[in-house]
């Protein structure tokens, strides 16, 4: 049984300021206080330690996430890419994405990142309204975001994503659509557009802002999707829109249940192994979370592992695959999970009867109704 494709996620945990809505493993630090040399030393060790999990596969994508990875120097990013290529390998035309803050502090680094091997940017704009940027605790203005995108293009980035949120505190439908109009006008290849949610352990959770009413949220979602479609940005995942050739290969690997190595503080990963007696083992991993512990050279790098039991794999697979609009191949399900697709028949039959999915031969896909109620679809595998 062949193994799934491989991707690599690299976590950079520092940012200039912790945003009030953010529940990621990110930690505020001044740019000059980031321990880049110590981070590189441990990252080198991390890559070497996990290289065997690739099992001879080259990585088809690398994603630097955070935090704010663009706070690292271009030489540091280039060094990490070099180690990945040396110890694991990269496929031809591998997608290498770096999340970047539009603040002017990082924008001047874009040419260096491009020279270091990064070929795709994901620029965290969130909104083009200064009032809302202030509410979200962002350190940039709308003008700085537009300028950063222009600098990125001048630096040679013809493939970039604009990250936007909607359903922001007191945001109107007109304001949400204005953000999309401005984003499209900047000619990105990809737009991530997702609704703000209030997560535990955030400032917004402790002091909740006033969010738009449910009716307004629905109107924003409907109008925004219609506008993006009219501009050639097809929704291929719950919050991802692109022209077909410009879909994020790294994100597609997640949703298609590919393997990925998680490197850096708190990074999550997943790897599969072919068993000698047939079938697959599937393991999820997690690295030491706190930067100070990850960087402690006196401690070994810890990789927590959790095996995914066969009984749990259908839910684990479809919670990813059904985020995509594309049909799911049951043959691919079997190849990716090691679970016979015939075991899905009882649940799939129920979902068809409820009007939540379409099932024809080897292919299953959510209906429009099912796509809007993914939690209901997935709940059938938990019963």
mmCIF file of C-alpha atoms in Angstrom:
data_model
loop_
_atom_site.group_PDB
_atom_site.id
_atom_site.type_symbol
_atom_site.label_atom_id
_atom_site.label_comp_id
_atom_site.label_asym_id
_atom_site.label_seq_id
_atom_site.Cartn_x
_atom_site.Cartn_y
_atom_site.Cartn_z
ATOM 1 C CA UNK A 1 0.000 0.000 0.000
ATOM 2 C CA UNK A 2 1.492 3.329 -1.066
ATOM 3 C CA UNK A 3 1.951 6.152 1.411
ATOM 4 C CA UNK A 4 0.197 9.522 0.954
ATOM 5 C CA UNK A 5 2.019 12.664 -0.203
ATOM 6 C CA UNK A 6 4.167 14.544 2.305
ATOM 7 C CA UNK A 7 4.126 18.200 3.361
ATOM 8 C CA UNK A 8 6.025 20.098 6.063
ATOM 9 C CA UNK A 9 4.703 22.663 8.523
ATOM 10 C CA UNK A 10 7.219 24.879 10.340
ATOM 11 C CA UNK A 11 5.987 26.901 13.302
ATOM 12 C CA UNK A 12 7.496 30.269 14.204
ATOM 13 C CA UNK A 13 5.896 31.218 17.531
ATOM 14 C CA UNK A 14 6.699 34.924 17.874
ATOM 15 C CA UNK A 15 4.712 38.006 16.892
ATOM 16 C CA UNK A 16 4.986 41.714 17.694
ATOM 17 C CA UNK A 17 1.652 41.752 19.482
ATOM 18 C CA UNK A 18 -0.814 39.054 20.517
ATOM 19 C CA UNK A 19 -4.145 39.783 18.810
ATOM 20 C CA UNK A 20 -7.251 39.622 21.045
ATOM 21 C CA UNK A 21 -8.917 36.942 18.898
ATOM 22 C CA UNK A 22 -5.859 34.686 18.515
ATOM 23 C CA UNK A 23 -5.714 31.307 20.246
ATOM 24 C CA UNK A 24 -2.700 30.043 18.291
ATOM 25 C CA UNK A 25 0.592 29.141 19.937
ATOM 26 C CA UNK A 26 1.993 32.641 19.490
ATOM 27 C CA UNK A 27 3.951 34.798 21.912
ATOM 28 C CA UNK A 28 4.560 38.549 21.804
ATOM 29 C CA UNK A 29 8.190 39.620 21.445
ATOM 30 C CA UNK A 30 10.094 42.587 20.089
ATOM 31 C CA UNK A 31 11.819 41.815 16.804
ATOM 32 C CA UNK A 32 15.240 42.387 18.352
ATOM 33 C CA UNK A 33 14.456 39.941 21.187
ATOM 34 C CA UNK A 34 13.637 36.934 19.017
ATOM 35 C CA UNK A 35 16.278 34.234 19.721
ATOM 36 C CA UNK A 36 16.855 33.419 16.070
ATOM 37 C CA UNK A 37 20.179 31.603 16.518
ATOM 38 C CA UNK A 38 18.790 29.323 19.245
ATOM 39 C CA UNK A 39 15.680 28.686 17.159
ATOM 40 C CA UNK A 40 17.788 27.703 14.150
ATOM 41 C CA UNK A 41 19.897 25.353 16.236
ATOM 42 C CA UNK A 42 16.844 23.520 17.556
ATOM 43 C CA UNK A 43 15.112 23.564 14.159
ATOM 44 C CA UNK A 44 18.160 21.858 12.656
ATOM 45 C CA UNK A 45 17.885 19.155 15.299
ATOM 46 C CA UNK A 46 14.105 18.912 14.788
ATOM 47 C CA UNK A 47 14.425 18.386 11.028
ATOM 48 C CA UNK A 48 17.115 15.729 11.452
ATOM 49 C CA UNK A 49 15.067 13.949 14.118
ATOM 50 C CA UNK A 50 11.904 13.758 11.986
ATOM 51 C CA UNK A 51 13.562 13.093 8.625
ATOM 52 C CA UNK A 52 13.106 9.323 8.976
ATOM 53 C CA UNK A 53 9.317 9.821 9.137
ATOM 54 C CA UNK A 54 9.412 10.928 5.507
ATOM 55 C CA UNK A 55 10.323 7.312 4.611
ATOM 56 C CA UNK A 56 11.984 8.352 1.394
ATOM 57 C CA UNK A 57 9.258 10.755 0.260
ATOM 58 C CA UNK A 58 10.155 14.273 -0.782
ATOM 59 C CA UNK A 59 8.012 17.117 0.526
ATOM 60 C CA UNK A 60 5.647 18.634 -2.013
ATOM 61 C CA UNK A 61 5.076 21.753 0.090
ATOM 62 C CA UNK A 62 6.522 23.676 3.025
ATOM 63 C CA UNK A 63 4.490 26.159 5.058
ATOM 64 C CA UNK A 64 6.011 28.616 7.532
ATOM 65 C CA UNK A 65 3.203 29.544 9.953
ATOM 66 C CA UNK A 66 2.968 31.393 13.211
ATOM 67 C CA UNK A 67 3.073 33.716 14.957
ATOM 68 C CA UNK A 68 4.690 35.887 12.333
ATOM 69 C CA UNK A 69 7.345 33.939 10.395
ATOM 70 C CA UNK A 70 8.318 37.062 8.469
ATOM 71 C CA UNK A 71 9.971 38.322 11.669
ATOM 72 C CA UNK A 72 12.796 35.868 10.980
ATOM 73 C CA UNK A 73 15.593 37.012 8.716
ATOM 74 C CA UNK A 74 15.647 35.904 5.100
ATOM 75 C CA UNK A 75 18.899 34.064 5.773
ATOM 76 C CA UNK A 76 17.228 32.075 8.572
ATOM 77 C CA UNK A 77 14.332 31.107 6.308
ATOM 78 C CA UNK A 78 16.804 30.132 3.596
ATOM 79 C CA UNK A 79 18.808 28.009 6.021
ATOM 80 C CA UNK A 80 15.705 26.088 7.116
ATOM 81 C CA UNK A 81 14.681 25.461 3.488
ATOM 82 C CA UNK A 82 18.222 24.203 2.804
ATOM 83 C CA UNK A 83 18.034 21.746 5.716
ATOM 84 C CA UNK A 84 14.626 20.482 4.575
ATOM 85 C CA UNK A 85 15.998 19.903 1.094
ATOM 86 C CA UNK A 86 19.160 18.245 2.421
ATOM 87 C CA UNK A 87 17.640 15.886 5.000
ATOM 88 C CA UNK A 88 14.224 15.206 3.429
ATOM 89 C CA UNK A 89 14.115 16.569 -0.096
ATOM 90 C CA UNK A 90 11.690 18.736 -2.053
ATOM 91 C CA UNK A 91 9.755 17.778 -5.150
ATOM 92 C CA UNK A 92 10.209 19.763 -8.335
ATOM 93 C CA UNK A 93 8.194 22.980 -8.128
ATOM 94 C CA UNK A 94 7.450 22.432 -4.424
ATOM 95 C CA UNK A 95 5.171 25.125 -3.004
ATOM 96 C CA UNK A 96 6.968 27.042 -0.224
ATOM 97 C CA UNK A 97 4.681 29.455 1.612
ATOM 98 C CA UNK A 98 5.531 32.024 4.265
ATOM 99 C CA UNK A 99 2.956 33.836 6.385
ATOM 100 C CA UNK A 100 3.789 37.528 6.481
ATOM 101 C CA UNK A 101 2.632 40.543 8.440
ATOM 102 C CA UNK A 102 1.835 43.598 6.292
ATOM 103 C CA UNK A 103 3.555 45.920 8.764
ATOM 104 C CA UNK A 104 6.351 47.957 7.224
ATOM 105 C CA UNK A 105 8.886 46.331 9.570
ATOM 106 C CA UNK A 106 8.621 43.072 7.605
ATOM 107 C CA UNK A 107 7.662 44.291 4.141
ATOM 108 C CA UNK A 108 11.215 45.258 3.156
ATOM 109 C CA UNK A 109 12.300 41.640 3.718
ATOM 110 C CA UNK A 110 10.150 40.255 0.905
ATOM 111 C CA UNK A 111 12.894 40.315 -1.745
ATOM 112 C CA UNK A 112 15.143 38.394 0.633
ATOM 113 C CA UNK A 113 12.482 35.760 1.265
ATOM 114 C CA UNK A 114 11.991 35.305 -2.473
ATOM 115 C CA UNK A 115 15.732 34.865 -2.996
ATOM 116 C CA UNK A 116 15.827 32.374 -0.104
ATOM 117 C CA UNK A 117 13.413 30.052 -1.930
ATOM 118 C CA UNK A 118 9.961 31.151 -0.748
ATOM 119 C CA UNK A 119 7.632 31.171 -3.769
ATOM 120 C CA UNK A 120 4.286 31.946 -2.137
ATOM 121 C CA UNK A 121 3.204 34.461 0.525
ATOM 122 C CA UNK A 122 0.153 34.432 2.770
ATOM 123 C CA UNK A 123 -0.367 38.025 3.864
ATOM 124 C CA UNK A 124 -2.407 38.499 7.039
ATOM 125 C CA UNK A 125 -4.451 41.587 6.206
ATOM 126 C CA UNK A 126 -7.723 40.627 8.033
ATOM 127 C CA UNK A 127 -9.446 43.891 7.005
ATOM 128 C CA UNK A 128 -8.851 46.999 4.916
ATOM 129 C CA UNK A 129 -10.798 49.179 7.373
ATOM 130 C CA UNK A 130 -8.545 50.990 9.857
ATOM 131 C CA UNK A 131 -11.321 51.074 12.467
ATOM 132 C CA UNK A 132 -11.625 47.301 12.396
ATOM 133 C CA UNK A 133 -7.870 46.739 12.297
ATOM 134 C CA UNK A 134 -7.581 48.685 15.541
ATOM 135 C CA UNK A 135 -10.365 46.620 17.095
ATOM 136 C CA UNK A 136 -8.548 43.447 16.058
ATOM 137 C CA UNK A 137 -5.290 44.655 17.596
ATOM 138 C CA UNK A 138 -3.426 44.595 14.286
ATOM 139 C CA UNK A 139 -0.200 46.611 14.056
ATOM 140 C CA UNK A 140 -0.692 47.729 10.452
ATOM 141 C CA UNK A 141 -3.016 50.147 8.681
ATOM 142 C CA UNK A 142 -4.986 49.554 5.499
ATOM 143 C CA UNK A 143 -2.498 51.681 3.534
ATOM 144 C CA UNK A 144 0.410 49.641 4.886
ATOM 145 C CA UNK A 145 -1.318 46.425 3.844
ATOM 146 C CA UNK A 146 -1.800 47.681 0.293
ATOM 147 C CA UNK A 147 1.796 48.899 0.182
ATOM 148 C CA UNK A 148 3.108 45.563 1.465
ATOM 149 C CA UNK A 149 1.266 43.696 -1.279
ATOM 150 C CA UNK A 150 2.766 46.027 -3.873
ATOM 151 C CA UNK A 151 6.246 45.422 -2.411
ATOM 152 C CA UNK A 152 5.646 41.670 -2.499
ATOM 153 C CA UNK A 153 4.745 41.825 -6.167
ATOM 154 C CA UNK A 154 7.833 43.940 -6.925
ATOM 155 C CA UNK A 155 9.919 41.342 -5.092
ATOM 156 C CA UNK A 156 8.767 38.700 -7.576
ATOM 157 C CA UNK A 157 5.843 37.110 -5.767
ATOM 158 C CA UNK A 158 3.223 36.374 -8.407
ATOM 159 C CA UNK A 159 1.551 33.782 -6.167
ATOM 160 C CA UNK A 160 0.151 35.139 -2.916
ATOM 161 C CA UNK A 161 -2.815 34.776 -0.617
ATOM 162 C CA UNK A 162 -4.677 37.574 1.149
ATOM 163 C CA UNK A 163 -6.017 36.519 4.536
ATOM 164 C CA UNK A 164 -9.307 38.242 5.468
ATOM 165 C CA UNK A 165 -11.870 37.844 8.239
ATOM 166 C CA UNK A 166 -15.537 38.783 8.267
ATOM 167 C CA UNK A 167 -18.201 38.978 10.930
ATOM 168 C CA UNK A 168 -15.970 41.433 12.801
ATOM 169 C CA UNK A 169 -17.202 43.495 15.763
ATOM 170 C CA UNK A 170 -19.981 45.845 14.570
ATOM 171 C CA UNK A 171 -19.070 45.128 10.939
ATOM 172 C CA UNK A 172 -21.775 45.828 8.376
ATOM 173 C CA UNK A 173 -22.386 43.841 5.210
ATOM 174 C CA UNK A 174 -21.167 46.822 3.187
ATOM 175 C CA UNK A 175 -17.891 46.940 5.135
ATOM 176 C CA UNK A 176 -17.323 43.196 4.689
ATOM 177 C CA UNK A 177 -17.919 43.441 0.943
ATOM 178 C CA UNK A 178 -15.669 46.499 0.709
ATOM 179 C CA UNK A 179 -12.839 44.371 2.115
ATOM 180 C CA UNK A 180 -13.408 41.777 -0.602
ATOM 181 C CA UNK A 181 -13.582 44.420 -3.342
ATOM 182 C CA UNK A 182 -10.250 45.858 -2.195
ATOM 183 C CA UNK A 183 -8.673 42.408 -1.966
ATOM 184 C CA UNK A 184 -9.766 41.429 -5.475
ATOM 185 C CA UNK A 185 -8.509 44.763 -6.824
ATOM 186 C CA UNK A 186 -5.013 43.792 -5.635
ATOM 187 C CA UNK A 187 -5.078 40.715 -7.914
ATOM 188 C CA UNK A 188 -4.094 37.948 -5.488
ATOM 189 C CA UNK A 189 -4.079 34.367 -6.692
ATOM 190 C CA UNK A 190 -5.864 33.158 -3.551
ATOM 191 C CA UNK A 191 -8.116 34.605 -0.865
ATOM 192 C CA UNK A 192 -8.731 33.056 2.561
ATOM 193 C CA UNK A 193 -11.989 34.515 3.877
ATOM 194 C CA UNK A 194 -13.339 33.209 7.146
ATOM 195 C CA UNK A 195 -15.675 34.282 9.906
ATOM 196 C CA UNK A 196 -14.299 35.529 13.204
ATOM 197 C CA UNK A 197 -15.044 33.078 15.997
ATOM 198 C CA UNK A 198 -14.493 33.714 19.687
ATOM 199 C CA UNK A 199 -12.115 31.099 21.058
ATOM 200 C CA UNK A 200 -11.362 30.239 24.670
ATOM 201 C CA UNK A 201 -8.168 31.640 26.204
ATOM 202 C CA UNK A 202 -8.325 34.850 24.185
ATOM 203 C CA UNK A 203 -8.926 38.461 25.186
ATOM 204 C CA UNK A 204 -12.145 38.490 23.139
ATOM 205 C CA UNK A 205 -13.358 35.485 25.142
ATOM 206 C CA UNK A 206 -12.730 37.259 28.415
ATOM 207 C CA UNK A 207 -14.232 40.539 27.143
ATOM 208 C CA UNK A 208 -16.542 39.608 24.258
ATOM 209 C CA UNK A 209 -17.069 42.276 21.593
ATOM 210 C CA UNK A 210 -20.421 42.918 19.944
ATOM 211 C CA UNK A 211 -20.587 40.785 16.821
ATOM 212 C CA UNK A 212 -23.048 41.169 13.940
ATOM 213 C CA UNK A 213 -26.425 39.463 14.277
ATOM 214 C CA UNK A 214 -26.811 35.987 12.787
ATOM 215 C CA UNK A 215 -28.937 37.379 9.949
ATOM 216 C CA UNK A 216 -26.180 39.838 9.036
ATOM 217 C CA UNK A 217 -23.548 37.098 9.192
ATOM 218 C CA UNK A 218 -25.584 34.983 6.805
ATOM 219 C CA UNK A 219 -26.093 37.908 4.427
ATOM 220 C CA UNK A 220 -22.355 38.650 4.479
ATOM 221 C CA UNK A 221 -21.515 35.022 3.730
ATOM 222 C CA UNK A 222 -23.976 34.760 0.844
ATOM 223 C CA UNK A 223 -23.109 38.104 -0.746
ATOM 224 C CA UNK A 224 -19.364 37.566 -0.339
ATOM 225 C CA UNK A 225 -19.400 34.124 -1.935
ATOM 226 C CA UNK A 226 -21.459 35.392 -4.862
ATOM 227 C CA UNK A 227 -19.063 38.289 -5.406
ATOM 228 C CA UNK A 228 -15.944 36.116 -5.235
ATOM 229 C CA UNK A 229 -17.458 33.630 -7.688
ATOM 230 C CA UNK A 230 -18.283 36.479 -10.086
ATOM 231 C CA UNK A 231 -14.600 37.459 -10.000
ATOM 232 C CA UNK A 232 -13.372 33.947 -10.779
ATOM 233 C CA UNK A 233 -12.500 32.953 -7.209
ATOM 234 C CA UNK A 234 -14.065 29.539 -6.725
ATOM 235 C CA UNK A 235 -14.705 28.231 -3.240
ATOM 236 C CA UNK A 236 -12.758 24.984 -3.082
ATOM 237 C CA UNK A 237 -12.709 24.710 0.734
ATOM 238 C CA UNK A 238 -14.808 26.132 3.575
ATOM 239 C CA UNK A 239 -12.808 29.376 3.780
ATOM 240 C CA UNK A 240 -10.529 29.203 0.710
ATOM 241 C CA UNK A 241 -11.163 30.776 -2.690
ATOM 242 C CA UNK A 242 -8.925 30.600 -5.736
ATOM 243 C CA UNK A 243 -8.781 30.249 -9.439
ATOM 244 C CA UNK A 244 -8.461 26.504 -9.994
ATOM 245 C CA UNK A 245 -4.769 26.495 -10.865
ATOM 246 C CA UNK A 246 -3.921 28.551 -7.771
ATOM 247 C CA UNK A 247 -5.327 26.401 -4.991
ATOM 248 C CA UNK A 248 -2.977 26.042 -2.040
ATOM 249 C CA UNK A 249 -1.200 22.723 -2.487
ATOM 250 C CA UNK A 250 -0.203 22.657 1.169
ATOM 251 C CA UNK A 251 -3.760 23.107 2.401
ATOM 252 C CA UNK A 252 -5.080 20.569 -0.115
ATOM 253 C CA UNK A 253 -2.690 18.033 1.369
ATOM 254 C CA UNK A 254 -4.261 18.574 4.815
ATOM 255 C CA UNK A 255 -7.814 18.186 3.534
ATOM 256 C CA UNK A 256 -6.963 15.170 1.384
ATOM 257 C CA UNK A 257 -5.509 13.423 4.438
ATOM 258 C CA UNK A 258 -1.901 13.592 3.331
ATOM 259 C CA UNK A 259 0.995 13.263 5.740
ATOM 260 C CA UNK A 260 2.852 16.257 7.133
ATOM 261 C CA UNK A 261 5.757 16.750 9.491
ATOM 262 C CA UNK A 262 5.184 19.364 12.186
ATOM 263 C CA UNK A 263 8.398 21.184 13.114
ATOM 264 C CA UNK A 264 8.839 23.904 15.727
ATOM 265 C CA UNK A 265 7.212 24.710 19.092
ATOM 266 C CA UNK A 266 3.802 23.071 19.456
ATOM 267 C CA UNK A 267 3.691 21.985 15.811
ATOM 268 C CA UNK A 268 1.299 19.161 14.962
ATOM 269 C CA UNK A 269 2.045 16.455 12.408
ATOM 270 C CA UNK A 270 0.708 13.204 10.967
ATOM 271 C CA UNK A 271 2.533 10.269 9.422
ATOM 272 C CA UNK A 272 1.554 6.891 8.027
ATOM 273 C CA UNK A 273 3.487 3.619 7.893
ATOM 274 C CA UNK A 274 2.776 0.530 5.805
ATOM 275 C CA UNK A 275 2.500 -2.525 8.053
ATOM 276 C CA UNK A 276 4.302 -5.747 7.137
ATOM 277 C CA UNK A 277 1.069 -7.718 7.591
ATOM 278 C CA UNK A 278 -0.814 -5.277 5.398
ATOM 279 C CA UNK A 279 -2.695 -2.061 6.090
ATOM 280 C CA UNK A 280 -1.472 1.165 7.643
ATOM 281 C CA UNK A 281 -0.642 2.667 10.977
ATOM 282 C CA UNK A 282 -1.471 6.361 11.283
ATOM 283 C CA UNK A 283 0.074 8.515 13.986
ATOM 284 C CA UNK A 284 -0.479 12.124 14.991
ATOM 285 C CA UNK A 285 2.402 14.016 16.578
ATOM 286 C CA UNK A 286 2.889 17.168 18.628
ATOM 287 C CA UNK A 287 6.073 18.975 19.574
ATOM 288 C CA UNK A 288 6.978 20.708 22.838
ATOM 289 C CA UNK A 289 4.660 23.718 22.972
ATOM 290 C CA UNK A 290 6.315 26.578 24.872
ATOM 291 C CA UNK A 291 9.189 28.302 23.052
ATOM 292 C CA UNK A 292 11.335 28.430 26.192
ATOM 293 C CA UNK A 293 11.049 24.643 26.585
ATOM 294 C CA UNK A 294 11.544 23.960 22.875
ATOM 295 C CA UNK A 295 14.686 26.122 22.864
ATOM 296 C CA UNK A 296 16.165 24.577 26.023
ATOM 297 C CA UNK A 297 19.266 22.830 24.710
ATOM 298 C CA UNK A 298 19.536 20.852 27.947
ATOM 299 C CA UNK A 299 16.311 19.013 27.146
ATOM 300 C CA UNK A 300 15.744 16.544 24.322
ATOM 301 C CA UNK A 301 13.231 17.601 21.683
ATOM 302 C CA UNK A 302 9.974 15.871 22.585
ATOM 303 C CA UNK A 303 7.589 14.417 20.024
ATOM 304 C CA UNK A 304 4.340 13.238 21.566
ATOM 305 C CA UNK A 305 2.657 10.535 19.499
ATOM 306 C CA UNK A 306 -0.912 9.251 19.362
ATOM 307 C CA UNK A 307 -1.947 6.346 17.178
ATOM 308 C CA UNK A 308 -5.286 6.713 15.374
ATOM 309 C CA UNK A 309 -7.361 3.561 15.809
ATOM 310 C CA UNK A 310 -9.060 2.149 12.714
ATOM 311 C CA UNK A 311 -12.484 2.789 14.238
ATOM 312 C CA UNK A 312 -11.680 6.510 14.489
ATOM 313 C CA UNK A 313 -10.255 6.938 11.005
ATOM 314 C CA UNK A 314 -13.496 7.507 9.052
ATOM 315 C CA UNK A 315 -14.321 10.544 11.211
ATOM 316 C CA UNK A 316 -10.697 11.699 11.147
ATOM 317 C CA UNK A 317 -10.668 11.428 7.356
ATOM 318 C CA UNK A 318 -14.001 13.043 6.553
ATOM 319 C CA UNK A 319 -13.609 15.926 8.998
ATOM 320 C CA UNK A 320 -10.862 16.933 6.583
ATOM 321 C CA UNK A 321 -12.090 15.704 3.204
ATOM 322 C CA UNK A 322 -15.597 17.123 3.449
ATOM 323 C CA UNK A 323 -14.182 20.621 3.922
ATOM 324 C CA UNK A 324 -13.422 20.465 0.200
ATOM 325 C CA UNK A 325 -16.050 20.983 -2.474
ATOM 326 C CA UNK A 326 -14.513 18.269 -4.641
ATOM 327 C CA UNK A 327 -15.977 14.734 -4.505
ATOM 328 C CA UNK A 328 -14.249 12.197 -2.284
ATOM 329 C CA UNK A 329 -13.027 8.959 -3.825
ATOM 330 C CA UNK A 330 -13.814 5.931 -1.672
ATOM 331 C CA UNK A 331 -10.827 4.182 -3.224
ATOM 332 C CA UNK A 332 -8.671 7.078 -2.032
ATOM 333 C CA UNK A 333 -10.267 6.826 1.425
ATOM 334 C CA UNK A 334 -9.230 3.185 1.574
ATOM 335 C CA UNK A 335 -5.698 3.946 0.389
ATOM 336 C CA UNK A 336 -5.288 6.797 2.879
ATOM 337 C CA UNK A 337 -6.752 5.106 5.941
ATOM 338 C CA UNK A 338 -6.251 1.362 5.449
ATOM 339 C CA UNK A 339 -9.958 0.911 6.258
ATOM 340 C CA UNK A 340 -12.141 -1.016 3.760
ATOM 341 C CA UNK A 341 -14.537 1.435 2.145
ATOM 342 C CA UNK A 342 -17.334 -1.148 2.369
ATOM 343 C CA UNK A 343 -17.512 -0.446 6.112
ATOM 344 C CA UNK A 344 -18.773 3.070 5.299
ATOM 345 C CA UNK A 345 -21.956 1.873 3.597
ATOM 346 C CA UNK A 346 -24.327 2.068 6.605
ATOM 347 C CA UNK A 347 -23.389 5.656 7.452
ATOM 348 C CA UNK A 348 -23.258 6.781 3.830
ATOM 349 C CA UNK A 349 -26.732 5.351 3.230
ATOM 350 C CA UNK A 350 -28.110 7.319 6.173
ATOM 351 C CA UNK A 351 -26.470 10.527 4.937
ATOM 352 C CA UNK A 352 -27.953 10.031 1.479
ATOM 353 C CA UNK A 353 -31.389 9.449 2.998
ATOM 354 C CA UNK A 354 -31.048 12.692 4.983
ATOM 355 C CA UNK A 355 -30.114 14.627 1.856
ATOM 356 C CA UNK A 356 -26.669 15.486 3.231
ATOM 357 C CA UNK A 357 -24.486 13.719 0.658
ATOM 358 C CA UNK A 358 -24.569 12.317 -2.874
ATOM 359 C CA UNK A 359 -23.114 8.839 -3.395
ATOM 360 C CA UNK A 360 -22.487 7.400 -6.826
ATOM 361 C CA UNK A 361 -20.211 4.407 -7.398
ATOM 362 C CA UNK A 362 -16.788 5.319 -5.941
ATOM 363 C CA UNK A 363 -17.604 8.981 -5.358
ATOM 364 C CA UNK A 364 -19.259 10.789 -2.441
ATOM 365 C CA UNK A 365 -19.783 14.517 -2.018
ATOM 366 C CA UNK A 366 -21.783 16.759 0.252
ATOM 367 C CA UNK A 367 -24.943 18.332 -1.099
ATOM 368 C CA UNK A 368 -25.249 22.107 -0.810
ATOM 369 C CA UNK A 369 -27.343 21.523 2.311
ATOM 370 C CA UNK A 370 -24.788 19.097 3.727
ATOM 371 C CA UNK A 371 -21.926 21.495 3.096
ATOM 372 C CA UNK A 372 -23.692 24.119 5.175
ATOM 373 C CA UNK A 373 -24.189 21.601 7.990
ATOM 374 C CA UNK A 374 -20.885 19.737 8.118
ATOM 375 C CA UNK A 375 -21.148 19.176 11.851
ATOM 376 C CA UNK A 376 -24.381 17.246 11.271
ATOM 377 C CA UNK A 377 -22.716 15.188 8.546
ATOM 378 C CA UNK A 378 -19.734 14.323 10.733
ATOM 379 C CA UNK A 379 -21.830 13.521 13.785
ATOM 380 C CA UNK A 380 -22.999 10.286 12.138
ATOM 381 C CA UNK A 381 -19.499 8.838 12.584
ATOM 382 C CA UNK A 382 -19.575 9.609 16.289
ATOM 383 C CA UNK A 383 -22.741 7.719 17.090
#
